XYZ file of C-alpha atoms in Angstrom:
74
model
C 0.020 0.066 0.112
C 1.560 3.260 -0.732
C 1.375 6.192 1.597
C -1.141 9.266 0.825
C 0.723 12.162 -0.370
C 0.401 14.867 2.073
C -1.508 18.269 0.885
C 0.146 21.520 1.199
C -1.752 24.281 2.459
C -1.818 27.443 -0.086
C -3.209 30.940 -0.239
C -4.870 32.877 -3.029
C -4.596 36.473 -3.354
C -6.636 38.155 -6.354
C -6.697 41.487 -7.744
C -7.148 43.680 -10.821
C -5.857 47.093 -11.594
C -9.271 48.297 -12.779
C -13.037 47.278 -12.755
C -13.201 46.839 -16.331
C -10.532 44.023 -16.703
C -13.180 41.452 -17.471
C -11.130 38.893 -19.270
C -9.047 38.504 -16.090
C -11.660 38.727 -13.409
C -11.295 38.083 -9.956
C -13.710 34.876 -10.492
C -11.367 33.698 -13.590
C -8.232 34.071 -11.695
C -9.703 32.173 -8.752
C -10.561 29.230 -10.889
C -7.053 29.049 -12.385
C -5.597 29.227 -9.259
C -7.794 26.334 -7.870
C -7.025 24.393 -10.699
C -3.354 24.805 -10.304
C -3.590 23.873 -6.663
C -5.874 21.005 -7.269
C -3.145 19.533 -9.743
C -0.467 20.143 -7.185
C -2.047 18.521 -4.038
C -2.523 21.973 -2.484
C -5.343 22.833 -0.375
C -6.642 26.551 -0.352
C -9.026 26.933 2.492
C -11.772 29.524 2.024
C -10.365 31.701 4.784
C -7.248 31.806 2.898
C -8.727 33.383 -0.305
C -8.013 37.099 -0.516
C -9.860 38.933 -3.152
C -9.936 42.521 -3.708
C -13.333 43.771 -4.011
C -12.452 46.710 -6.198
C -9.462 47.620 -8.962
C -6.206 48.360 -7.140
C -2.877 49.263 -8.128
C -0.192 46.789 -7.877
C 2.520 49.451 -7.417
C 1.786 50.110 -3.469
C 1.022 47.147 -1.116
C 0.075 49.266 1.693
C -3.386 50.248 -0.438
C -4.349 47.016 -1.033
C -6.233 45.740 2.275
C -6.795 41.971 1.435
C -2.976 41.748 0.550
C -2.008 43.123 4.036
C -4.714 40.469 5.679
C -2.906 37.701 3.898
C 0.488 39.129 5.101
C -0.771 39.341 8.702
C -2.142 35.924 8.533
C 1.373 34.358 7.196
């Protein structure tokens, strides 16, 4: 009998720069992250999904509250 492969715990941080970037919507980003995680035996608990609800610039981390929350949890 082979031993089960342990799952790794991961987190997902999702944002878009502007609200009109529909081709890379937050939902499509999350879908892609979850596909990757599943393929690599990574579990992403619901509480470790950090999604900005409005468009945010990537230049500065201090204006991204979900990023800050994720970093605090780490």
